GROMACS .gro file of C-alpha atoms in nm:
model
  287
    1MET     CA    1   3.335  -6.218  -0.567
    2ARG     CA    2   3.109  -6.465  -0.745
    3TRP     CA    3   2.753  -6.370  -0.837
    4VAL     CA    4   2.482  -6.575  -1.007
    5LEU     CA    5   2.293  -6.374  -1.265
    6PRO     CA    6   1.916  -6.430  -1.234
    7LEU     CA    7   1.672  -6.492  -1.516
    8ILE     CA    8   1.599  -6.242  -1.743
    9LEU     CA    9   1.257  -5.441  -2.458
   10PHE     CA   10   1.383  -5.143  -2.570
   11SER     CA   11   1.181  -4.825  -2.545
   12LEU     CA   12   1.303  -4.479  -2.459
   13GLY     CA   13   1.148  -4.147  -2.357
   14SER     CA   14   1.090  -3.859  -2.599
   15PHE     CA   15   1.236  -3.532  -2.721
   16LEU     CA   16   1.249  -3.424  -3.083
   17SER     CA   17   1.524  -3.202  -3.217
   18ALA     CA   18   1.525  -3.028  -3.552
   19GLN     CA   19   1.742  -3.302  -3.704
   20GLU     CA   20   1.532  -3.593  -3.582
   21LYS     CA   21   1.256  -3.747  -3.788
   22ILE     CA   22   1.000  -4.022  -3.760
   23VAL     CA   23   1.084  -4.337  -3.959
   24SER     CA   24   0.935  -4.684  -4.002
   25GLY     CA   25   1.079  -5.025  -4.078
   26THR     CA   26   0.964  -5.384  -4.126
   27ALA     CA   27   1.145  -5.716  -4.092
   28THR     CA   28   1.051  -6.083  -4.104
   29VAL     CA   29   1.247  -6.363  -3.939
   30GLU     CA   30   1.205  -6.738  -3.938
   31LEU     CA   31   1.115  -6.906  -3.609
   32LEU     CA   32   1.410  -7.145  -3.596
   33PRO     CA   33   1.397  -7.484  -3.417
   34GLY     CA   34   1.442  -7.436  -3.043
   35TRP     CA   35   1.370  -7.063  -3.054
   36SER     CA   36   1.104  -6.906  -2.834
   37ILE     CA   37   0.853  -6.664  -2.987
   38GLU     CA   38   1.002  -6.387  -2.773
   39ARG     CA   39   1.346  -6.450  -2.919
   40ALA     CA   40   1.217  -6.430  -3.277
   41GLN     CA   41   1.029  -6.111  -3.189
   42ARG     CA   42   1.347  -5.953  -3.051
   43GLN     CA   43   1.536  -6.051  -3.365
   44ALA     CA   44   1.266  -5.906  -3.590
   45TYR     CA   45   1.246  -5.587  -3.381
   46GLN     CA   46   1.619  -5.517  -3.401
   47LEU     CA   47   1.629  -5.590  -3.773
   48ALA     CA   48   1.322  -5.370  -3.839
   49ILE     CA   49   1.500  -5.080  -3.669
   50LEU     CA   50   1.811  -5.144  -3.877
   51ASN     CA   51   1.602  -5.153  -4.197
   52ALA     CA   52   1.433  -4.824  -4.099
   53LEU     CA   53   1.771  -4.656  -4.048
   54GLN     CA   54   1.912  -4.794  -4.373
   55ALA     CA   55   1.609  -4.677  -4.572
   56ASN     CA   56   1.612  -4.322  -4.436
   57PHE     CA   57   1.976  -4.233  -4.375
   58PRO     CA   58   2.310  -4.280  -4.557
   59SER     CA   59   2.448  -4.628  -4.507
   60HIS     CA   60   2.801  -4.761  -4.513
   61VAL     CA   61   2.707  -5.129  -4.487
   62ALA     CA   62   2.868  -5.324  -4.770
   63GLN     CA   63   2.663  -5.530  -5.015
   64ALA     CA   64   2.812  -5.851  -4.874
   65SER     CA   65   2.691  -5.751  -4.531
   66LYS     CA   66   2.340  -5.680  -4.658
   67TYR     CA   67   2.336  -6.030  -4.807
   68ILE     CA   68   2.416  -6.177  -4.466
   69LEU     CA   69   2.136  -5.976  -4.309
   70GLN     CA   70   1.884  -6.138  -4.546
   71ASN     CA   71   2.002  -6.496  -4.488
   72ARG     CA   72   1.979  -6.564  -4.118
   73SER     CA   73   1.840  -6.919  -4.109
   74THR     CA   74   2.129  -7.143  -4.212
   75GLY     CA   75   2.147  -7.339  -3.890
   76SER     CA   76   2.506  -7.358  -3.773
   77THR     CA   77   2.583  -6.999  -3.882
   78ALA     CA   78   2.272  -6.844  -3.727
   79SER     CA   79   2.449  -6.702  -3.421
   80THR     CA   80   2.720  -6.533  -3.628
   81GLN     CA   81   2.460  -6.371  -3.854
   82THR     CA   82   2.253  -6.263  -3.558
   83TYR     CA   83   2.555  -6.097  -3.399
   84PHE     CA   84   2.629  -5.909  -3.720
   85TYR     CA   85   2.297  -5.737  -3.753
   86LEU     CA   86   2.294  -5.639  -3.386
   87THR     CA   87   2.618  -5.446  -3.445
   88ALA     CA   88   2.566  -5.344  -3.806
   89ASP     CA   89   2.419  -5.007  -3.705
   90GLN     CA   90   2.779  -4.903  -3.631
   91TYR     CA   91   2.812  -4.845  -4.006
   92ILE     CA   92   2.489  -4.649  -4.059
   93GLY     CA   93   2.486  -4.270  -4.056
   94ALA     CA   94   2.203  -4.250  -3.802
   95GLU     CA   95   2.093  -4.379  -3.462
   96TRP     CA   96   1.760  -4.488  -3.316
   97ILE     CA   97   1.635  -4.257  -3.040
   98GLU     CA   98   1.287  -4.366  -2.938
   99THR     CA   99   1.035  -4.637  -3.028
  100ILE     CA  100   0.684  -4.498  -3.084
  101SER     CA  101   0.499  -4.815  -3.180
  102THR     CA  102   0.566  -5.183  -3.244
  103ARG     CA  103   0.340  -5.445  -3.402
  104TYR     CA  104   0.406  -5.817  -3.451
  105GLU     CA  105   0.241  -6.062  -3.689
  106THR     CA  106   0.290  -6.439  -3.702
  107PHE     CA  107   0.222  -6.648  -4.014
  108HIS     CA  108   0.282  -6.999  -4.142
  109GLU     CA  109   0.416  -7.077  -4.488
  110LYS     CA  110   0.560  -7.395  -4.639
  111ASN     CA  111   0.579  -7.575  -4.302
  112THR     CA  112   0.767  -7.286  -4.146
  113TRP     CA  113   0.657  -7.020  -3.897
  114TYR     CA  114   0.761  -6.658  -3.946
  115ILE     CA  115   0.730  -6.345  -3.734
  116THR     CA  116   0.707  -5.996  -3.884
  117CYS     CA  117   0.777  -5.679  -3.688
  118LYS     CA  118   0.662  -5.333  -3.796
  119VAL     CA  119   0.822  -5.054  -3.595
  120LYS     CA  120   0.793  -4.675  -3.595
  121GLY     CA  121   1.024  -4.445  -3.405
  122ARG     CA  122   1.240  -4.135  -3.390
  123ALA     CA  123   1.591  -4.136  -3.533
  124ARG     CA  124   1.858  -3.878  -3.602
  125PRO     CA  125   2.167  -3.853  -3.822
  126ARG     CA  126   2.503  -3.908  -3.658
  127THR     CA  127   2.737  -3.610  -3.645
  128GLU     CA  128   3.025  -3.851  -3.707
  129PRO     CA  129   3.071  -4.229  -3.736
  130PRO     CA  130   3.055  -4.411  -3.401
  131LEU     CA  131   3.363  -4.580  -3.266
  132PRO     CA  132   3.406  -4.941  -3.388
  133LEU     CA  133   3.388  -5.114  -3.052
  134ASP     CA  134   3.494  -5.478  -3.042
  135VAL     CA  135   3.252  -5.648  -2.801
  136ARG     CA  136   3.232  -6.028  -2.769
  137PRO     CA  137   3.036  -6.229  -2.510
  138LEU     CA  138   3.233  -6.543  -2.417
  139ARG     CA  139   3.162  -6.867  -2.227
  140CYS     CA  140   3.532  -6.916  -2.151
  141ARG     CA  141   3.838  -6.694  -2.130
  142ASP     CA  142   3.934  -6.755  -2.494
  143THR     CA  143   3.788  -6.555  -2.785
  144ALA     CA  144   3.717  -6.889  -2.954
  145CYS     CA  145   3.434  -6.920  -2.699
  146PHE     CA  146   3.244  -6.627  -2.848
  147THR     CA  147   2.869  -6.693  -2.845
  148LEU     CA  148   2.524  -6.542  -2.799
  149ASP     CA  149   2.384  -6.881  -2.694
  150PHE     CA  150   2.482  -7.000  -2.347
  151GLN     CA  151   2.397  -7.306  -2.139
  152ASP     CA  152   2.274  -7.312  -1.779
  153GLY     CA  153   2.578  -7.294  -1.550
  154ASP     CA  154   2.808  -7.129  -1.806
  155PRO     CA  155   3.036  -6.852  -1.681
  156PHE     CA  156   2.997  -6.516  -1.856
  157TYR     CA  157   3.294  -6.312  -1.976
  158LEU     CA  158   3.304  -6.006  -2.199
  159TYR     CA  159   3.589  -5.921  -2.437
  160PHE     CA  160   3.619  -5.548  -2.502
  161ARG     CA  161   3.851  -5.330  -2.709
  162THR     CA  162   3.822  -4.971  -2.830
  163PRO     CA  163   4.046  -4.750  -3.049
  164ALA     CA  164   3.998  -4.453  -2.812
  165ALA     CA  165   4.025  -4.392  -2.441
  166GLY     CA  166   3.698  -4.340  -2.262
  167HIS     CA  167   3.437  -4.435  -2.007
  168LEU     CA  168   3.252  -4.768  -2.007
  169GLN     CA  169   2.932  -4.888  -1.839
  170ILE     CA  170   2.769  -5.231  -1.879
  171PHE     CA  171   2.413  -5.320  -1.775
  172TRP     CA  172   2.205  -5.639  -1.769
  173GLU     CA  173   1.826  -5.638  -1.815
  174ASP     CA  174   1.620  -5.886  -1.614
  175SER     CA  175   1.246  -5.904  -1.541
  176GLY     CA  176   1.166  -5.534  -1.522
  177TYR     CA  177   1.498  -5.430  -1.369
  178VAL     CA  178   1.843  -5.342  -1.499
  179TYR     CA  179   2.151  -5.460  -1.311
  180ARG     CA  180   2.478  -5.271  -1.325
  181LEU     CA  181   2.759  -5.510  -1.417
  182LEU     CA  182   3.038  -5.259  -1.477
  183PRO     CA  183   3.177  -5.080  -1.284
  184TYR     CA  184   3.191  -5.379  -1.051
  185GLN     CA  185   2.965  -5.376  -0.746
  186SER     CA  186   3.247  -5.285  -0.506
  187HIS     CA  187   3.369  -4.996  -0.724
  188ARG     CA  188   3.260  -4.646  -0.627
  189LEU     CA  189   3.287  -4.519  -0.983
  190GLN     CA  190   3.038  -4.374  -1.232
  191ALA     CA  191   3.212  -4.556  -1.517
  192PHE     CA  192   3.509  -4.784  -1.582
  193LEU     CA  193   3.801  -4.602  -1.747
  194VAL     CA  194   3.948  -4.789  -2.045
  195ARG     CA  195   4.265  -4.726  -2.241
  196PRO     CA  196   4.285  -4.720  -2.624
  197ASP     CA  197   4.388  -5.031  -2.819
  198THR     CA  198   4.393  -5.237  -2.500
  199THR     CA  199   4.226  -5.577  -2.463
  200TYR     CA  200   3.996  -5.618  -2.163
  201LEU     CA  201   3.839  -5.940  -2.040
  202PHE     CA  202   3.572  -5.843  -1.789
  203PHE     CA  203   3.440  -6.069  -1.510
  204ALA     CA  204   3.763  -6.274  -1.522
  205PRO     CA  205   4.015  -6.174  -1.252
  206ALA     CA  206   4.379  -6.209  -1.346
  207ALA     CA  207   4.546  -6.508  -1.184
  208GLY     CA  208   4.780  -6.411  -0.903
  209ASN     CA  209   4.643  -6.057  -0.870
  210ARG     CA  210   4.471  -6.049  -0.530
  211THR     CA  211   4.358  -5.688  -0.562
  212GLU     CA  212   4.193  -5.746  -0.899
  213ALA     CA  213   4.038  -6.071  -0.777
  214PHE     CA  214   3.879  -5.882  -0.486
  215TRP     CA  215   3.723  -5.614  -0.706
  216THR     CA  216   3.619  -5.834  -0.999
  217ASP     CA  217   3.271  -5.986  -0.998
  218GLU     CA  218   3.252  -6.336  -1.152
  219LEU     CA  219   2.924  -6.421  -1.322
  220LEU     CA  220   2.737  -6.749  -1.377
  221LEU     CA  221   2.433  -6.779  -1.602
  222THR     CA  222   2.120  -6.969  -1.495
  223ALA     CA  223   1.802  -7.081  -1.669
  224GLU     CA  224   1.485  -7.206  -1.503
  225ALA     CA  225   1.309  -7.257  -1.837
  226PRO     CA  226   1.409  -7.426  -2.164
  227GLU     CA  227   1.528  -7.088  -2.297
  228VAL     CA  228   1.573  -6.761  -2.110
  229LEU     CA  229   1.651  -6.434  -2.291
  230HIS     CA  230   1.878  -6.163  -2.154
  231ARG     CA  231   1.968  -5.819  -2.284
  232LEU     CA  232   2.309  -5.658  -2.243
  233TYR     CA  233   2.369  -5.280  -2.275
  234ILE     CA  234   2.724  -5.155  -2.339
  235LEU     CA  235   2.771  -4.777  -2.311
  236PHE     CA  236   3.097  -4.610  -2.414
  237SER     CA  237   3.189  -4.243  -2.437
  238PRO     CA  238   3.515  -4.046  -2.465
  239TYR     CA  239   3.349  -3.802  -2.222
  240PRO     CA  240   3.238  -3.878  -1.864
  241LEU     CA  241   2.908  -4.061  -1.830
  242ALA     CA  242   2.644  -3.956  -1.580
  243ALA     CA  243   2.583  -4.175  -1.277
  244PRO     CA  244   2.287  -4.407  -1.340
  245PRO     CA  245   1.985  -4.372  -1.104
  246GLU     CA  246   2.065  -4.696  -0.924
  247LYS     CA  247   2.023  -4.835  -0.574
  248TYR     CA  248   2.212  -5.119  -0.414
  249ASP     CA  249   1.997  -5.426  -0.346
  250ALA     CA  250   2.166  -5.629  -0.071
  251ALA     CA  251   1.943  -5.932  -0.134
  252ARG     CA  252   2.047  -5.951  -0.500
  253GLY     CA  253   2.401  -5.825  -0.447
  254PHE     CA  254   2.374  -5.578  -0.737
  255HIS     CA  255   2.307  -5.212  -0.800
  256ILE     CA  256   1.969  -5.213  -0.978
  257ILE     CA  257   1.743  -4.970  -1.166
  258PRO     CA  258   1.374  -5.010  -1.262
  259LEU     CA  259   1.357  -5.069  -1.639
  260ASP     CA  260   1.146  -4.760  -1.719
  261THR     CA  261   1.377  -4.540  -1.512
  262PHE     CA  262   1.679  -4.684  -1.692
  263HIS     CA  263   1.531  -4.611  -2.035
  264ASP     CA  264   1.450  -4.253  -1.936
  265TRP     CA  265   1.806  -4.206  -1.811
  266LEU     CA  266   1.950  -4.367  -2.125
  267LEU     CA  267   1.750  -4.129  -2.345
  268SER     CA  268   1.872  -3.828  -2.146
  269GLU     CA  269   2.231  -3.950  -2.190
  270ARG     CA  270   2.183  -3.986  -2.566
  271LEU     CA  271   2.048  -3.633  -2.592
  272ARG     CA  272   2.316  -3.490  -2.364
  273ASN     CA  273   2.613  -3.672  -2.517
  274ASP     CA  274   2.627  -3.706  -2.896
  275LYS     CA  275   2.955  -3.900  -2.864
  276LEU     CA  276   2.786  -4.183  -2.674
  277THR     CA  277   2.811  -4.524  -2.842
  278ILE     CA  278   2.563  -4.792  -2.735
  279ARG     CA  279   2.576  -5.161  -2.817
  280ILE     CA  280   2.276  -5.381  -2.732
  281LEU     CA  281   2.314  -5.759  -2.741
  282ASP     CA  282   2.040  -6.018  -2.689
  283LEU     CA  283   2.167  -6.338  -2.529
  284SER     CA  284   2.003  -6.679  -2.482
  285VAL     CA  285   2.056  -6.920  -2.192
  286ARG     CA  286   1.923  -7.275  -2.227
  287LYS     CA  287   1.893  -7.570  -1.995
   0.00000   0.00000   0.00000
């Protein structure tokens, strides 16, 4: 089936265990040409969280990687650097649990605008390193099409690979709601079962496989503004995941969840399942 994804923050509920602690972080990013203020704020927010975790918990991020994190405004390499810091928390010995407060400041210096984010939240040490998931958004079926910046009308595919067998869920945030993308809409499953060391290309049915073509949802991205921001949540666990509190919306053709309800459920899953690995990717769609 073919679906058109509509236009598109990250705050979770609260519980504090003995190992959790309150931490703070700050980050400043340059407002690059063509970027919306919201996009720069999202970048600064994610990087501020990463800085808070690095400052308060053991880190396994190499020096070369830290250098990349501090040089994000080199034009043609901006998307690669952005992708790195969104996944760099895989190498930090802690995870972010809940955002308590967020404050943004905008300033102008040497003909350039900057946005600073100051964030405070709850974090906890990891009991073991998270699995190194390989997650790549694509605009075509080839990994050479990896991008975080899409154009209106682009198809959306997701490359996925994991070193361990487990359960996978994928969600899409849009205008106060979260849409379940995987399992597919016609699947009556709580999560998609994946095999270890196996390459998956989601939202792209295999040619000649009628059964897979029937079950697979194909996605097209749209933008009704110069730039529209989307957020993608990838949840993976070697243990079964709970069913999300979703309802099927026939008008939209998706199972959906109110954003606040989704965040409460996601927090409960984090507290229930310490093996849960979460990747969050911010995507841009432009006209």
